[in-house]
Amino acid sequence: MQKKTKLITMSNAINEALHFSMKKDKNLLCFGLGTTDPKGIFSTTINLEKKFGKDRVFDVPASENALTGISVGLSLEKIRSVVSHQRLDFFLLAMDQLVNNAAKWYFTFSQPVPITIRLIIGRGWGQGPTHSQNLHSWFAHIPGLKVVIPSNPRDAKDLLISSIFDPNPVIFIEHRWLHEMEGNINKKTEIKKLDNLGKCKIIEKGNKLTIVASSYLVHEARIALRYLKKFKIDCELIDLRVIKPLDWKTIEKSVKKTGNLLVLDTGSDTLSFASEIISSISIRLFQYLKNPPVKLTMPDIPEPASYGLTKGFYIRPKNIAEKIIKILNIKDGNILKLIQKEPNPHDIPGSWFKGPF
Amino acid sequence: MQKKTKLITMSNAINEALHFSMKKDKNLLCFGLGTTDPKGIFSTTINLEKKFGKDRVFDVPASENALTGISVGLSLEKIRSVVSHQRLDFFLLAMDQLVNNAAKWYFTFSQPVPITIRLIIGRGWGQGPTHSQNLHSWFAHIPGLKVVIPSNPRDAKDLLISSIFDPNPVIFIEHRWLHEMEGNINKKTEIKKLDNLGKCKIIEKGNKLTIVASSYLVHEARIALRYLKKFKIDCELIDLRVIKPLDWKTIEKSVKKTGNLLVLDTGSDTLSFASEIISSISIRLFQYLKNPPVKLTMPDIPEPASYGLTKGFYIRPKNIAEKIIKILNIKDGNILKLIQKEPNPHDIPGSWFKGPF
Amino acid sequence: MKKNSLISIWKNIFRIRYVEEKIAKEYYKGEMRCPTHLSIGQEAVPSVLDQFIQKTDLAVSGHRAHAHYLAKGGDLKKMLCEIFGKENGCAKGRGGSMHLIDRSVGFAGSTAIVANSIPIGVGIALAKKLKKKKDIVIIYFGDGAIEEGAFYESINFAILKKLPVFFICENNFYSVYTPLKYRQPKDRKIHKMVKGLGCPVFSTDGNDPFKIYEKISAAVKKIRSGKGPIFGEFYTYRHREHCGPNFDDNLNYRPKNDLKYWLEKDPLISLEKKIKKKKMIFLNMKNEKQKIINEVNEAFKFARKSKYPSYKITTRDIYAKKN
Amino acid sequence: MKKNSLISIWKNIFRIRYVEEKIAKEYYKGEMRCPTHLSIGQEAVPSVLDQFIQKTDLAVSGHRAHAHYLAKGGDLKKMLCEIFGKENGCAKGRGGSMHLIDRSVGFAGSTAIVANSIPIGVGIALAKKLKKKKDIVIIYFGDGAIEEGAFYESINFAILKKLPVFFICENNFYSVYTPLKYRQPKDRKIHKMVKGLGCPVFSTDGNDPFKIYEKISAAVKKIRSGKGPIFGEFYTYRHREHCGPNFDDNLNYRPKNDLKYWLEKDPLISLEKKIKKKKMIFLNMKNEKQKIINEVNEAFKFARKSKYPSYKITTRDIYAKKN
Ligand SMILES: Cc1ncc(C[n+]2csc(CCOP(=O)(O)OP(=O)(O)O)c2C)c(N)n1
Ligand SMILES: Cc1ncc(C[n+]2csc(CCOP(=O)(O)OP(=O)(O)O)c2C)c(N)n1
Ligand SMILES: [Mg+2]
Ligand SMILES: [Mg+2]
C-alpha cells in the first residue's frame, strides 16, 4: 500500500497550499514584494506565476499600506488575495489599512473581507531590531482579525488553505526558522476535512503541567519534554496554531487536569499573548491552579544584531525545563545536567542557513 | 492667605503644560493637524502660536507617518516636540516611524529620542468604529515607548510636562470625555517636584478589594466606590496614570493587602492592559489572591456609531459595583438598587458637549 | 449638454442641497448624533458625474460623502437612518454619517480616515480589470487627502496597472481650518503634480456644471476604454463649517473675498440663474422642487420614526460567517 | 575639477571598493553574521559628494549604507566591528550592517526599513533650519524607496518648509530582484516625477565622477543658500546580489546587455582609466592603494580581534536616562 503522507519542508508546504488554493479558486491572487522573483519568498511562491499567470501572481511596488487596502478592495469584489511580506516589521507601514479597513469593514458594512496576509518573523544572523519583531499580540488585540501561527508543515499547509478560504482577514505568521523544517503532511488535501480556524492541538499528552506554545517554541518545548520524560515528568504540550479566535476549551480542559500552566511566547513580555492566556486562565480557572502560572517570553527589548548579544537571548529547551522543574518543585538538582544547551552557532536555524537573510 | 490651587479643566491644564514647557525649553516645538486653528485641538493649543511664533507652533499637512519621523529627526538634533493627533485612530498611519524608529532608536544607536505624541480617544456621539479606538495596550507592548494616560487636570498637566522633558518617546493619551472635566491643580509648577514617569496613585484607600483603573474609568470607579462606602464596602482605587513603565509596587502592595483585584480598561478585551495586570499579579501574587482576579473591559468589537447601539455599551458605576459585589460575594440583593445608572443621554460626557466632534 | 441631462443635474443638486440644508437646520435637535460633514456648496461634481456612470460603476469616498452617495443613487432613507443611528441605516447604525454604503447602486463605501478609501477603490478597480468588466471606479477625496502617502502609493499602482479609476479631487482649499499654504508647496497645482506622477489629469471649475460636464464626459469615456486612470481636480468651496451644521466664517479663517467669490458661485443658485437666462424653462421647476421636498421630508419622517437597533451588539457580530 | 579633488574622490572610491570586496570575499567564513547590502558599483556618488560637505552636514541612509558611511568619514573600524557584531561597533553591535552611525562625522544613522530614514533626515533638516545653521542634510535612498508614501510625505514637507535637504536617489533600476517596470509607471523618470511635486531636480550618470561633481557642486551650493531642497537622481548599478556577498546574474533577472553596459561603466575602473588617459599621474597610485589596503586589512584584523559585547543586554538598556 502507498503511504498517504509525505515528508516536506514548511516552505514547500506553504507553496503547496498556495498552488492548491489558486487552483481551487480561479480568482485568487497572490502578490507582495518578491512573489515572482527567483527566490520566491524563501521558496514559498515558486512556480506560482508560471502556473497561474502574471495577472494573478505579481510583484509590486514597495507600498505596503496601499497594497493592504488594495487587497481589501479586491475582496469587496469577491477576489481573495494572499499578500506576502518578507518581514513582519515592514508591515507596520500598513496598520491603517489593516486596522481601520480590513478589520472593521465587516463590522461596519456587513461585507466580508477575505484576505490573507503572510508575515515572516526573522531571527538570528544579525536580523537585529527591525527584522525580527513578532507582534502577533498586536494583531490578536484587534477585533475582526484572525491570527494564525503554524509550527509545522502540516499545519502550515492546512491552516493557510483555511485562512485563504475564511471569509475574514487573516494574519498568517511564519517563523523564518521553520521554513526548512520538515514534517509529514497528507499527500491529498481534502478541504472539507480542514479545521475551521480556531483549534489548538495537543502535541504531547501529560498530567503534571500544561505547556502552551506556538511557532518555533513548540519545537523547543518538545525537546524539553522528551528529555523530561526520561525522568517521568510528563507534561501536556498544546500548540496554539490559531491565537484568534482562540480555542480556550482545549487549554482549559488541560489546565483543569494538570493544575499547572506554563506559557511560552516569541513576543516581548509586556502584553505578550502569554499574558492574555495567563490572565484568562487565572480569571476562569483560579481554583484549579495548584501553583502560580508562569510565562517564558522574549524580554522587553528588540533583538540585537550581534552574535555576542544574542547568545542566551532565545528561549531554549533548557530554559523551559528549568521552569517546569521549578513549577513542579522538583528538587533533584541533577535532572537538568544533560539537557540540550544552546546549539553552537546559536543564531541560525540549522546548517541549511548560510545567511544573509 | 491665597490659595495655592485653582480649579481648571483638563484641556486648560494641558494648554498650561504646553505653555509652561515651551517657555522653559526655548527649542520645544508643538505641531500637528489643528494646532494653530481657531479651535486649537479642543482648546489645548490655544495661544501657543501667538506666544511662541510660527516657527515653533504650526499646522501641518495630513502626513502622520512622515511627521512622526520628522519629530524623531528633530529630537536627534536636541529639539523636542509635541505632536498632536485629534484621534488615536489617525495615528495608525504612523506605526512604522513610531515602532521602527522612535521606539528602537535609543536601543540601537544609544541616542535619546525625546518626543511626546498626544493622542485623543473619542467616544460617543456617533464617533463610531474609526474615531474611538483605544490602543494603549499596543503602545505598552512596544519596548522603548513610555505610555501615559492621565485621568484628571492635575495629572494631565504634571504628566505632560514630565513627558515632554523625559528623554524617551512618550505616548500621551487623552480621553475626549475628560477635556472639560474640572479639577484642582497647583497654581505654580515646580518641575523638580514632578514625578518621573512611572508612578500610580492611590485615589481611594480601602481594604477589601483593589481596583485598578485609568483614564475616564477612574471617575466611574469613584462613583461606584462612593456609593458602596455607604454600605461599608471599602475598596482601594488605583489610578494607573502611566502604564509603561508601570509602578508594579503600588499595585502589588495593595493586592497583598486586599487579596482581591478588579481591573478596568477602556480598550478591547483580548490583550487589554487589564490582561497584563491580571497576568502579572496572578504570576507574582498568586498566594495572596483570595478570589479569582476580574477584569471589566470593552468588548472585542469596535464602538458602533448609533445612539441605540451604544446604550449600555460603556462601563458604568453600576457595572463596576456589580463586579465588586460579586467578587466579595455580598449577597444583599438590594445594595445596587440606588446606584447611578447610565445617564441620559448616555453618549456625551456632559451637557457642555454639543457635538459634532 | 442635452436638456434632459441638465434637468437631471439640477435635480441632483437641488435634492442634495435640500437634504443637507435640512440636516443642518435640524442638527441642533440632537437626534443626528454623529460627526457630520456637509456637502453644501460642493454638490455639482457628483451631480454631473451621475450622467456618465451606471450602477455597476463603483464609487468610494471619505468623510464628506453625502453628495457622493446621493448622486450615485444611494437610498436617501437609509442614509438618513444611518445618520440618525437607526436600524434601517445603510450601515445598520454602526457607522454614522462618515460610513455610508449602498452596494445596490454601486456606492461601495465611505470611510472616515483621510485618504484611506483610496487604496480600497484601487483594489476594486483591479478586480474590475481582472474580470474584464467595462465598469469604472470613482474615488472621491479632498485636497487634504492628497497629502497622505496612501494617495501616492495608490495612484502609482493604478497608473502602473492601467486601472479604470477616476480620481476625483474636490479641492475646497481647506483641510478643516487649514489653508493649502500651510500644507503644500506654494504655487503647486495639485493636478499638475499628479501629472508628474504619470497620470493624465485635468482641472476645472467644480461649481460649474457645464464645464464639469464637458470634462467628465471625455474622462469617463477614456477611462472606460481601458487606457488607465484619470485624475480630475475640481475647484470648489464648502459653505459651512468643516464638521457640523453651522457657518463658521466668524472665525475668520477664510479670506472674505474668497468667501464672497465662492458664495456667488454657489452651484445651485448659479445653475438656476443660467437655466432661467437661457430660458430653458422645463416642465415646472416649482413642481419638481416640491416633489423633491416632499420626498426628503418624507425620508426624514421615516428616519425619525425608525427604531434604534433593538439588538444588542456583541462579539458575535465581528466575524463574517462561512456560507 | 581640481587635481586634489580627483585624488580624493578616487581614494574614496578605491577605499570603499576595497572594503566591500573584502567583506564579500570573507563573508563566507561566517564571522559577519548579518544581512549585508554591498555598495560595489555604487561608490561614486558619496565619494564625490564628500568634496562638498562638512562634518556638520548630516547624512542618513538605508540598508545599503556602507559607501555613504565611509565617504562621510565614518570610522571604518567601528563599521567593521558593527558588521562583525563586536562591542566596538558603531552601534555597539546592536544594529549590524544596516544600522550604521557615526555622529562625530555627521553620519546620523542608517535604518533597514525601506524609506524610513527619509522623514528622519527631513526632521534633522528642520532642526538645522530652526537653529539657523548653514548645514545641509543628505538623505540617501534607492529607486524602490520612492514608492513608499513616507518618501512623498517627507519631500512635500521639505519643500513646504524650504528645508536644506539634498535628496539623493541612487537609481540602480532594481528593488531586490524586481525591475522598475513592475513597480513604477512605464516611461517615468523619477526626477521628473519629483519635479512635479515641486522640488528642483536633476539627474545624471551616477557612475561618472566628473558629471556627478558638476551637478553636486551646484546643488549643494544652492541648498546651502537656503532655497530649499534639491532632488538628484543618479543612475547606477549594483554589481552583486541585493543582499549578500555573491554575484547572482546566473539567475537572469537583469538583461545581459545592461549588465555589460554597467560593468563597463564601473566607476573605479573607468575613473582609473580616465586618470591614466589624462596623464594625471599623481603622487603614486600604487603607493596610495597600498596605504588603503593596509588600513583596511588592519581594520579587519581589529574587528576580528575585538570582543563580542561582554555585557548581557537587558531591559535596562531600553530607556535613555535623564541627566
Ligand atoms: C488620517 C487622518 N488624519 C486626520 C483626520 C482628521 N480630518 C478629518 S477630515 C480632515 C480634512 C481633510 O481635508 P480634505 O481632504 O481637503 O477634505 P474636506 O474636508 O476639505 O472635504 C481631517 C484632517 C482624519 N480623519 N484622518
Ligand atoms: C518597508 C520595507 N519593505 C520591504 C523591505 C525589503 N527590502 C529591503 S531592501 C529592498 C529594496 C529597496 O530597493 P531600493 O530602494 O531601490 O534600494 P537598493 O537595494 O536597490 O539599493 C527591499 C524591498 C524593507 N526593508 N522595508
Ligand atoms: Mg479640502
Ligand atoms: Mg534600487
mmCIF file of N, CA and C in Angstrom, chain C residues 121-195:
data_model
loop_
_atom_site.group_PDB
_atom_site.id
_atom_site.type_symbol
_atom_site.label_atom_id
_atom_site.label_comp_id
_atom_site.label_asym_id
_atom_site.label_seq_id
_atom_site.Cartn_x
_atom_site.Cartn_y
_atom_site.Cartn_z
ATOM 1 N N GLY C 121 -10.565 51.753 -3.316
ATOM 2 C CA GLY C 121 -11.063 51.986 -4.665
ATOM 3 C C GLY C 121 -10.146 51.395 -5.720
ATOM 4 N N VAL C 122 -8.860 51.536 -5.502
ATOM 5 C CA VAL C 122 -7.904 50.988 -6.470
ATOM 6 C C VAL C 122 -8.003 49.457 -6.508
ATOM 7 N N GLY C 123 -8.194 48.867 -5.352
ATOM 8 C CA GLY C 123 -8.368 47.405 -5.303
ATOM 9 C C GLY C 123 -9.614 46.966 -6.054
ATOM 10 N N ILE C 124 -10.678 47.713 -5.876
ATOM 11 C CA ILE C 124 -11.915 47.403 -6.602
ATOM 12 C C ILE C 124 -11.669 47.510 -8.108
ATOM 13 N N ALA C 125 -10.925 48.531 -8.489
ATOM 14 C CA ALA C 125 -10.646 48.719 -9.915
ATOM 15 C C ALA C 125 -9.804 47.573 -10.467
ATOM 16 N N LEU C 126 -8.886 47.087 -9.658
ATOM 17 C CA LEU C 126 -8.095 45.937 -10.107
ATOM 18 C C LEU C 126 -9.022 44.736 -10.332
ATOM 19 N N ALA C 127 -9.967 44.577 -9.432
ATOM 20 C CA ALA C 127 -10.929 43.478 -9.595
ATOM 21 C C ALA C 127 -11.706 43.641 -10.896
ATOM 22 N N LYS C 128 -12.157 44.849 -11.149
ATOM 23 C CA LYS C 128 -12.916 45.112 -12.381
ATOM 24 C C LYS C 128 -12.073 44.773 -13.610
ATOM 25 N N LYS C 129 -10.844 45.175 -13.565
ATOM 26 C CA LYS C 129 -9.981 44.921 -14.710
ATOM 27 C C LYS C 129 -9.725 43.421 -14.889
ATOM 28 N N LEU C 130 -9.449 42.746 -13.790
ATOM 29 C CA LEU C 130 -9.183 41.306 -13.889
ATOM 30 C C LEU C 130 -10.399 40.565 -14.432
ATOM 31 N N LYS C 131 -11.571 41.053 -14.036
ATOM 32 C CA LYS C 131 -12.800 40.406 -14.510
ATOM 33 C C LYS C 131 -13.206 40.903 -15.894
ATOM 34 N N LYS C 132 -12.346 41.731 -16.465
ATOM 35 C CA LYS C 132 -12.580 42.260 -17.813
ATOM 36 C C LYS C 132 -13.919 42.974 -17.938
ATOM 37 N N LYS C 133 -14.299 43.639 -16.871
ATOM 38 C CA LYS C 133 -15.514 44.447 -16.909
ATOM 39 C C LYS C 133 -15.200 45.812 -17.513
ATOM 40 N N LYS C 134 -16.213 46.440 -18.054
ATOM 41 C CA LYS C 134 -16.042 47.785 -18.603
ATOM 42 C C LYS C 134 -16.308 48.858 -17.539
ATOM 43 N N ASP C 135 -16.657 48.414 -16.361
ATOM 44 C CA ASP C 135 -17.015 49.381 -15.308
ATOM 45 C C ASP C 135 -15.805 50.201 -14.876
ATOM 46 N N ILE C 136 -16.107 51.368 -14.373
ATOM 47 C CA ILE C 136 -15.035 52.184 -13.819
ATOM 48 C C ILE C 136 -15.271 52.391 -12.321
ATOM 49 N N VAL C 137 -14.238 52.861 -11.671
ATOM 50 C CA VAL C 137 -14.333 53.117 -10.231
ATOM 51 C C VAL C 137 -14.071 54.598 -9.980
ATOM 52 N N ILE C 138 -14.933 55.202 -9.202
ATOM 53 C CA ILE C 138 -14.777 56.610 -8.851
ATOM 54 C C ILE C 138 -14.247 56.707 -7.421
ATOM 55 N N ILE C 139 -13.168 57.441 -7.267
ATOM 56 C CA ILE C 139 -12.636 57.657 -5.921
ATOM 57 C C ILE C 139 -12.693 59.147 -5.614
ATOM 58 N N TYR C 140 -13.502 59.497 -4.648
ATOM 59 C CA TYR C 140 -13.651 60.893 -4.230
ATOM 60 C C TYR C 140 -12.752 61.201 -3.037
ATOM 61 N N PHE C 141 -12.137 62.350 -3.047
ATOM 62 C CA PHE C 141 -11.330 62.768 -1.899
ATOM 63 C C PHE C 141 -11.064 64.264 -1.997
ATOM 64 N N GLY C 142 -10.461 64.817 -0.969
ATOM 65 C CA GLY C 142 -10.242 66.261 -0.930
ATOM 66 C C GLY C 142 -8.794 66.654 -1.156
ATOM 67 N N ASP C 143 -8.550 67.942 -1.057
ATOM 68 C CA ASP C 143 -7.196 68.452 -1.245
ATOM 69 C C ASP C 143 -6.286 68.075 -0.082
ATOM 70 N N GLY C 144 -6.885 67.724 1.051
ATOM 71 C CA GLY C 144 -6.071 67.283 2.187
ATOM 72 C C GLY C 144 -5.608 65.848 1.995
ATOM 73 N N ALA C 145 -6.484 65.024 1.437
ATOM 74 C CA ALA C 145 -6.182 63.606 1.285
ATOM 75 C C ALA C 145 -4.944 63.368 0.430
ATOM 76 N N ILE C 146 -4.694 64.275 -0.517
ATOM 77 C CA ILE C 146 -3.552 64.006 -1.401
ATOM 78 C C ILE C 146 -2.218 64.171 -0.660
ATOM 79 N N GLU C 147 -2.268 64.661 0.562
ATOM 80 C CA GLU C 147 -1.033 64.778 1.344
ATOM 81 C C GLU C 147 -0.612 63.458 1.990
ATOM 82 N N GLU C 148 -1.520 62.529 2.032
ATOM 83 C CA GLU C 148 -1.202 61.245 2.654
ATOM 84 C C GLU C 148 -0.421 60.350 1.696
ATOM 85 N N GLY C 149 0.544 59.650 2.211
ATOM 86 C CA GLY C 149 1.282 58.685 1.408
ATOM 87 C C GLY C 149 0.363 57.653 0.765
ATOM 88 N N ALA C 150 -0.741 57.358 1.422
ATOM 89 C CA ALA C 150 -1.677 56.360 0.880
ATOM 90 C C ALA C 150 -2.170 56.765 -0.504
ATOM 91 N N PHE C 151 -2.399 58.058 -0.694
ATOM 92 C CA PHE C 151 -2.833 58.533 -2.011
ATOM 93 C C PHE C 151 -1.757 58.251 -3.058
ATOM 94 N N TYR C 152 -0.566 58.630 -2.719
ATOM 95 C CA TYR C 152 0.566 58.496 -3.646
ATOM 96 C C TYR C 152 0.815 57.041 -4.029
ATOM 97 N N GLU C 153 0.831 56.191 -3.026
ATOM 98 C CA GLU C 153 1.052 54.771 -3.305
ATOM 99 C C GLU C 153 -0.066 54.203 -4.172
ATOM 100 N N SER C 154 -1.272 54.648 -3.897
ATOM 101 C CA SER C 154 -2.428 54.091 -4.605
ATOM 102 C C SER C 154 -2.449 54.518 -6.065
ATOM 103 N N ILE C 155 -2.190 55.786 -6.298
ATOM 104 C CA ILE C 155 -2.272 56.249 -7.687
ATOM 105 C C ILE C 155 -1.104 55.677 -8.491
ATOM 106 N N ASN C 156 0.034 55.503 -7.856
ATOM 107 C CA ASN C 156 1.149 54.847 -8.549
ATOM 108 C C ASN C 156 0.729 53.464 -9.037
ATOM 109 N N PHE C 157 0.055 52.744 -8.167
ATOM 110 C CA PHE C 157 -0.369 51.388 -8.515
ATOM 111 C C PHE C 157 -1.420 51.416 -9.633
ATOM 112 N N ALA C 158 -2.328 52.369 -9.537
ATOM 113 C CA ALA C 158 -3.393 52.462 -10.550
ATOM 114 C C ALA C 158 -2.818 52.789 -11.923
ATOM 115 N N ILE C 159 -1.817 53.654 -11.942
ATOM 116 C CA ILE C 159 -1.182 54.006 -13.219
ATOM 117 C C ILE C 159 -0.420 52.799 -13.761
ATOM 118 N N LEU C 160 0.342 52.192 -12.858
ATOM 119 C CA LEU C 160 1.158 51.039 -13.234
ATOM 120 C C LEU C 160 0.316 49.952 -13.894
ATOM 121 N N LYS C 161 -0.843 49.690 -13.291
ATOM 122 C CA LYS C 161 -1.684 48.591 -13.765
ATOM 123 C C LYS C 161 -2.767 49.067 -14.723
ATOM 124 N N LYS C 162 -2.688 50.350 -15.104
ATOM 125 C CA LYS C 162 -3.698 50.903 -16.028
ATOM 126 C C LYS C 162 -5.118 50.584 -15.570
ATOM 127 N N LEU C 163 -5.423 50.935 -14.371
ATOM 128 C CA LEU C 163 -6.738 50.589 -13.826
ATOM 129 C C LEU C 163 -7.779 51.653 -14.167
ATOM 130 N N PRO C 164 -9.014 51.212 -14.285
ATOM 131 C CA PRO C 164 -10.096 52.129 -14.669
ATOM 132 C C PRO C 164 -10.578 52.955 -13.477
ATOM 133 N N VAL C 165 -9.740 53.887 -13.050
ATOM 134 C CA VAL C 165 -10.088 54.693 -11.890
ATOM 135 C C VAL C 165 -10.250 56.149 -12.294
ATOM 136 N N PHE C 166 -11.314 56.738 -11.824
ATOM 137 C CA PHE C 166 -11.495 58.177 -11.961
ATOM 138 C C PHE C 166 -11.220 58.787 -10.579
ATOM 139 N N PHE C 167 -10.028 59.370 -10.450
ATOM 140 C CA PHE C 167 -9.674 60.034 -9.192
ATOM 141 C C PHE C 167 -10.300 61.428 -9.203
ATOM 142 N N ILE C 168 -11.169 61.674 -8.277
ATOM 143 C CA ILE C 168 -11.849 62.974 -8.240
ATOM 144 C C ILE C 168 -11.456 63.730 -6.981
ATOM 145 N N CYS C 169 -10.665 64.761 -7.193
ATOM 146 C CA CYS C 169 -10.214 65.566 -6.066
ATOM 147 C C CYS C 169 -11.072 66.830 -6.000
ATOM 148 N N GLU C 170 -11.872 66.926 -4.965
ATOM 149 C CA GLU C 170 -12.649 68.149 -4.757
ATOM 150 C C GLU C 170 -11.803 69.090 -3.913
ATOM 151 N N ASN C 171 -11.176 70.004 -4.583
ATOM 152 C CA ASN C 171 -10.274 70.926 -3.899
ATOM 153 C C ASN C 171 -11.074 72.122 -3.390
ATOM 154 N N ASN C 172 -11.343 72.099 -2.084
ATOM 155 C CA ASN C 172 -12.050 73.241 -1.481
ATOM 156 C C ASN C 172 -11.075 74.111 -0.683
ATOM 157 N N PHE C 173 -9.803 73.914 -0.938
ATOM 158 C CA PHE C 173 -8.721 74.777 -0.429
ATOM 159 C C PHE C 173 -8.430 74.635 1.060
ATOM 160 N N TYR C 174 -9.219 73.848 1.743
ATOM 161 C CA TYR C 174 -9.025 73.716 3.195
ATOM 162 C C TYR C 174 -9.053 72.264 3.635
ATOM 163 N N SER C 175 -8.257 71.999 4.631
ATOM 164 C CA SER C 175 -8.343 70.754 5.382
ATOM 165 C C SER C 175 -8.718 71.214 6.788
ATOM 166 N N VAL C 176 -9.966 70.966 7.150
ATOM 167 C CA VAL C 176 -10.531 71.560 8.364
ATOM 168 C C VAL C 176 -10.330 73.077 8.280
ATOM 169 N N TYR C 177 -9.585 73.698 9.183
ATOM 170 C CA TYR C 177 -9.386 75.142 9.113
ATOM 171 C C TYR C 177 -8.094 75.529 8.403
ATOM 172 N N THR C 178 -7.356 74.547 7.933
ATOM 173 C CA THR C 178 -6.005 74.840 7.487
ATOM 174 C C THR C 178 -5.931 75.045 5.984
ATOM 175 N N PRO C 179 -5.496 76.234 5.566
ATOM 176 C CA PRO C 179 -5.420 76.503 4.136
ATOM 177 C C PRO C 179 -4.256 75.758 3.486
ATOM 178 N N LEU C 180 -4.313 75.668 2.188
ATOM 179 C CA LEU C 180 -3.293 74.934 1.440
ATOM 180 C C LEU C 180 -1.880 75.420 1.730
ATOM 181 N N LYS C 181 -1.719 76.705 1.957
ATOM 182 C CA LYS C 181 -0.355 77.228 2.071
ATOM 183 C C LYS C 181 0.418 76.654 3.264
ATOM 184 N N TYR C 182 -0.273 76.172 4.261
ATOM 185 C CA TYR C 182 0.437 75.543 5.376
ATOM 186 C C TYR C 182 0.680 74.057 5.151
ATOM 187 N N ARG C 183 0.231 73.560 4.033
ATOM 188 C CA ARG C 183 0.259 72.107 3.851
ATOM 189 C C ARG C 183 0.955 71.654 2.587
ATOM 190 N N GLN C 184 0.959 72.527 1.588
ATOM 191 C CA GLN C 184 1.527 72.112 0.308
ATOM 192 C C GLN C 184 2.376 73.250 -0.256
ATOM 193 N N PRO C 185 3.322 72.881 -1.120
ATOM 194 C CA PRO C 185 4.223 73.904 -1.647
ATOM 195 C C PRO C 185 3.462 75.045 -2.309
ATOM 196 N N LYS C 186 3.999 76.217 -2.146
ATOM 197 C CA LYS C 186 3.435 77.400 -2.784
ATOM 198 C C LYS C 186 3.391 77.144 -4.286
ATOM 199 N N ASP C 187 2.387 77.680 -4.922
ATOM 200 C CA ASP C 187 2.264 77.581 -6.381
ATOM 201 C C ASP C 187 1.994 76.176 -6.889
ATOM 202 N N ARG C 188 1.845 75.211 -6.001
ATOM 203 C CA ARG C 188 1.516 73.896 -6.533
ATOM 204 C C ARG C 188 0.108 73.915 -7.117
ATOM 205 N N LYS C 189 -0.004 73.296 -8.275
ATOM 206 C CA LYS C 189 -1.327 72.930 -8.765
ATOM 207 C C LYS C 189 -1.417 71.424 -8.572
ATOM 208 N N ILE C 190 -2.397 71.008 -7.825
ATOM 209 C CA ILE C 190 -2.455 69.579 -7.492
ATOM 210 C C ILE C 190 -2.489 68.722 -8.753
ATOM 211 N N HIS C 191 -3.304 69.111 -9.729
ATOM 212 C CA HIS C 191 -3.405 68.246 -10.919
ATOM 213 C C HIS C 191 -2.079 68.182 -11.679
ATOM 214 N N LYS C 192 -1.341 69.277 -11.649
ATOM 215 C CA LYS C 192 -0.041 69.239 -12.339
ATOM 216 C C LYS C 192 0.926 68.321 -11.601
ATOM 217 N N MET C 193 0.860 68.393 -10.311
ATOM 218 C CA MET C 193 1.702 67.493 -9.524
ATOM 219 C C MET C 193 1.379 66.038 -9.875
ATOM 220 N N VAL C 194 0.094 65.755 -9.962
ATOM 221 C CA VAL C 194 -0.313 64.374 -10.254
ATOM 222 C C VAL C 194 0.083 63.975 -11.674
ATOM 223 N N LYS C 195 0.046 64.918 -12.560
ATOM 224 C CA LYS C 195 0.504 64.634 -13.921
ATOM 225 C C LYS C 195 1.951 64.127 -13.883
#
